[in-house]
XYZ file of C-alpha atoms in Angstrom:
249
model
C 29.882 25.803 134.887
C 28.378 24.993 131.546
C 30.735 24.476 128.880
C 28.426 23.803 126.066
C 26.396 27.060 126.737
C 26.944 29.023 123.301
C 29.033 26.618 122.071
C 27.764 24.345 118.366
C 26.920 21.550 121.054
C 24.853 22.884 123.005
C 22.907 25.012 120.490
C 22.476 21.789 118.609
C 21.308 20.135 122.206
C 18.297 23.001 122.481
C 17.471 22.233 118.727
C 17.276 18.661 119.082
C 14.556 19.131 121.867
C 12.803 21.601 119.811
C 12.846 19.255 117.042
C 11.843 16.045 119.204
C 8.893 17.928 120.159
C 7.896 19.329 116.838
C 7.749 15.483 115.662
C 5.342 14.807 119.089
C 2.970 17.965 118.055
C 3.174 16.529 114.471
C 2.236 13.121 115.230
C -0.701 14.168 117.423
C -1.939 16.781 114.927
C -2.297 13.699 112.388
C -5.168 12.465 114.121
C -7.599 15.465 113.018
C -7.940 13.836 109.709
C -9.132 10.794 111.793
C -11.241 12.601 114.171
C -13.646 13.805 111.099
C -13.342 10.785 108.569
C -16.719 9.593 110.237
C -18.579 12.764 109.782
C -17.280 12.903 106.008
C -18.077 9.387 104.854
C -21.800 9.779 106.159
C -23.702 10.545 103.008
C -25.319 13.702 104.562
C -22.132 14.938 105.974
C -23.342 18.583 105.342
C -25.818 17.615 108.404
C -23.669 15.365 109.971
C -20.756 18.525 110.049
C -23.411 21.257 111.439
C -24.868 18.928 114.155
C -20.411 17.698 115.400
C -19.399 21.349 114.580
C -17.305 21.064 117.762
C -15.678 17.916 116.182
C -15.162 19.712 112.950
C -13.172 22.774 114.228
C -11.050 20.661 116.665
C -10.315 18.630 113.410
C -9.326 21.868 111.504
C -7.319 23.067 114.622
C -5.224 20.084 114.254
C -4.602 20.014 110.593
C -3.337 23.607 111.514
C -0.814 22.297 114.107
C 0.015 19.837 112.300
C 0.891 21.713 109.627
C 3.025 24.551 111.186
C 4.791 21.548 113.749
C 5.904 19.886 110.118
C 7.197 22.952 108.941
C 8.957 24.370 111.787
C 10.535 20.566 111.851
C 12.450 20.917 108.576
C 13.125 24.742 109.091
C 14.391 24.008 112.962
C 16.747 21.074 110.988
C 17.723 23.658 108.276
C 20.691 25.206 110.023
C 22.360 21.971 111.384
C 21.706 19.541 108.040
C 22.803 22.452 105.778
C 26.232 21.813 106.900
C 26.488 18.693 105.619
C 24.285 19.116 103.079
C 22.698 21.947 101.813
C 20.891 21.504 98.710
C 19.081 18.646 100.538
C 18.744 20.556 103.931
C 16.883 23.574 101.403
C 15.141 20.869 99.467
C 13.276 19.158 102.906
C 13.014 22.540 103.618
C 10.790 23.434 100.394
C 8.668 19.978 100.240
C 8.019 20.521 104.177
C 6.723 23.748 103.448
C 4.690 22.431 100.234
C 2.849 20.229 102.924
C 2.187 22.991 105.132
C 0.565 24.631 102.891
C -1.990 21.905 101.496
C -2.355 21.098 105.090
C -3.686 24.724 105.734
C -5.954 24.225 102.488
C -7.238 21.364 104.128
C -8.153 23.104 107.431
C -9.924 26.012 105.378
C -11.530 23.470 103.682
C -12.952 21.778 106.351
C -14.318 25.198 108.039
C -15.787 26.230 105.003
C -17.859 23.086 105.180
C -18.838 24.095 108.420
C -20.334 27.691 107.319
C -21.865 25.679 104.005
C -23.072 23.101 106.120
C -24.769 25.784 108.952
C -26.151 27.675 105.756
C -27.353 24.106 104.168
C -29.707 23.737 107.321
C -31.844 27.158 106.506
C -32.388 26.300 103.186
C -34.787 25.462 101.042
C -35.224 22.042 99.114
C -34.436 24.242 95.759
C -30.970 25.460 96.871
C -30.385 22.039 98.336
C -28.575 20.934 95.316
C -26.553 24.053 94.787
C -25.169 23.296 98.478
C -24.799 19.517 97.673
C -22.703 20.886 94.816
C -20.584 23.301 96.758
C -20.000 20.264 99.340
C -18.660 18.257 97.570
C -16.075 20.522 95.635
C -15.296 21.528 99.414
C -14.793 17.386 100.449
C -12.877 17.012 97.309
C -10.349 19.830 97.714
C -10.163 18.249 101.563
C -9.681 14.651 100.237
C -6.724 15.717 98.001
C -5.055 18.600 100.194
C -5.186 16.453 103.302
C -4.532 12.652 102.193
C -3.156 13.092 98.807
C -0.678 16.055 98.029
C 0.064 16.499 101.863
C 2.093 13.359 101.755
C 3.795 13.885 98.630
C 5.336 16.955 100.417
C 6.053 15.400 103.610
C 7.170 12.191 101.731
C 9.854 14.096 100.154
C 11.032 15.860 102.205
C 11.241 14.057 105.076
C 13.563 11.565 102.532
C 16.286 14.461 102.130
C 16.776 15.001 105.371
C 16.970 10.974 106.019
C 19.188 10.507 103.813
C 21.345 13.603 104.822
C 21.147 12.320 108.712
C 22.133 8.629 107.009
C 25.349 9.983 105.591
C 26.554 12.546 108.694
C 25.903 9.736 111.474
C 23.805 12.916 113.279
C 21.060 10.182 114.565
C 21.937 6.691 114.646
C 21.914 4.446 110.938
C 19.742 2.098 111.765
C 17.407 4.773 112.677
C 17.729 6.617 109.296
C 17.302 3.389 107.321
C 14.361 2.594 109.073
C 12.636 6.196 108.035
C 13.877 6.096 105.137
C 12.174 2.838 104.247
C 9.310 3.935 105.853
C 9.354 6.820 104.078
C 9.070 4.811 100.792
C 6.239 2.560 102.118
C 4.055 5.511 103.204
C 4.606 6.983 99.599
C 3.319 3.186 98.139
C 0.523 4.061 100.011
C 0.034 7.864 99.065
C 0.363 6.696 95.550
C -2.252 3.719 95.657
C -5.012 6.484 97.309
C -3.539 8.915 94.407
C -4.432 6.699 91.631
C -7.127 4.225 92.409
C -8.932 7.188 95.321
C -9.564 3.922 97.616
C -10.155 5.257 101.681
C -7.337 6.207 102.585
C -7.291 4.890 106.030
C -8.188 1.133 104.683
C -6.219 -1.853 106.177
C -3.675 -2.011 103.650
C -2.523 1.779 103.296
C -3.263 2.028 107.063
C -0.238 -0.715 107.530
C 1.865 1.448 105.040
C 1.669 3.989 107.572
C 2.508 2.225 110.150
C 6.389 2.147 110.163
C 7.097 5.913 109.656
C 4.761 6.665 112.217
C 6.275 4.468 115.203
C 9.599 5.610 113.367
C 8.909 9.159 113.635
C 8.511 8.885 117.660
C 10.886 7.122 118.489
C 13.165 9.665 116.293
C 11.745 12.343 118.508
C 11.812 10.539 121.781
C 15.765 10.100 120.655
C 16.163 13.343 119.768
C 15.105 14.922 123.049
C 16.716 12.148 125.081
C 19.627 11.865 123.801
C 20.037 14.279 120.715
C 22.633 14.437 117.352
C 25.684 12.602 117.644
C 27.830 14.769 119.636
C 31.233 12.696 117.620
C 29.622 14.309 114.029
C 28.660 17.647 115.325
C 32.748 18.229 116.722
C 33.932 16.101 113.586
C 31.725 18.794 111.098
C 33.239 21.633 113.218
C 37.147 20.556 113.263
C 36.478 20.261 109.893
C 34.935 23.462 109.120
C 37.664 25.191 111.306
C 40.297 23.331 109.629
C 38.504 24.795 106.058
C 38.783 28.062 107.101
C 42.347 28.025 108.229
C 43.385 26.778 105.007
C 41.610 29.100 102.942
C 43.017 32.196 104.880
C 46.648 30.481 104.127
């Protein structure tokens, strides 16, 4: 017989692995961006995007993953982090959701290149600069939705909800200090791209990246392993239940 079946531990148990997974989806998503940097840096990317159209919409796909897996990760955390701390459970919540959406910008970005750059083929050399023009308003919006204001969100918010699982023990400390300082470096890095527009995916801002990323799976290989602290989840609920007697006293 299953004694956690209904009970806080094991609903927390099925969210973990939902979580865990969300991170995994997340993390692979992030590699759309890669996928079309090449195509976008060529200087006639508007050919370059017609003739690796296949390329193009599996990069779009993924920014679309990507950006419902990072939103479903703050909303699946919502319920359990809001118990310890809700304004900052709400907060991750709201940033989280702020990336989503510049991630889906992104995406509908990129395909509108696509139809610009299949249109861009049949025309003539006169329109040719009205469709340069278009492009690169099109890149631009891309460059800052994707690798800009994307991270600002997910920078954010994935801090709150760091900082929440820091103070409530949920995940080990070690592990929430690491992302947390991770956290900060990848922001260094959002903010250098923000203010001096250098590639993005250069050495150094690359190695910015680098900690919250291995940080992030081994947080979800954790969480589906092994899950939140089982000790903090019954301490939070003896200590809700102990609330609730006292205030019907």
């Amino acid at each position: 017989m299953n004694t956690t079946k209904g009970s806080p531990l094991g609903t927390n148990r099925k969210t973990a692995i939902i979580v865990g997974i969300l991170f995994i989806l997340g993390f692979a998503g992030a590699f759309g961006p890669v996928a079309v940097k090449p195509i976008l840096d060529d200087p006639s990317y508007l050919v370059k995007i017609f003739e690796n159209k296949n390329t193009v919409v599996l990069g779009a796909l993924s920014q679309l993953i990507m950006a419902l897996a990072c939103a479903g990760i703050a909303i699946g955390l919502y319920p359990i982090l809001k118990k310890h701390n809700e304004p900052l459970a709400l907060g991750a919540v709201g940033f989280r959701m702020i990336e989503n959406i510049f991630q889906i910008v992104a995406a509908l970005a990129l395909l509108s290149l696509l139809t610009l750059s299949q249109e861009s083929v049949k025309a003539d050399a006169l329109a040719a600069s009205a469709f340069q023009a278009a492009g690169a308003s099109l890149h631009a919006i891309h460059f800052w939705s994707a690798l800009v204001l994307a991270h600002f969100g997910f920078c954010l918010g994935a801090l709150m909800y760091y900082y929440v699982f820091y103070r409530s023990s949920l995940i080990p400390r070690w592990l929430s200090v690491w992302g947390m300082v991770g956290i900060l470096l990848h922001l260094t890095g959002a903010l250098i791209t923000m203010y001096t527009q250098v590639d993005p995916f250069s050495t150094s801002t690359s190695l910015l990246s680098i900690p919250i990323g291995l940080n992030e799976l081994t947080l979800a290989g954790w969480l589906i392993v092994k899950g939140f602290n089982p000790s903090a989840v019954a301490s939070l609920t003896a200590k809700t239940a102990t609330n609730e007697l006292l205030s019907a006293v």
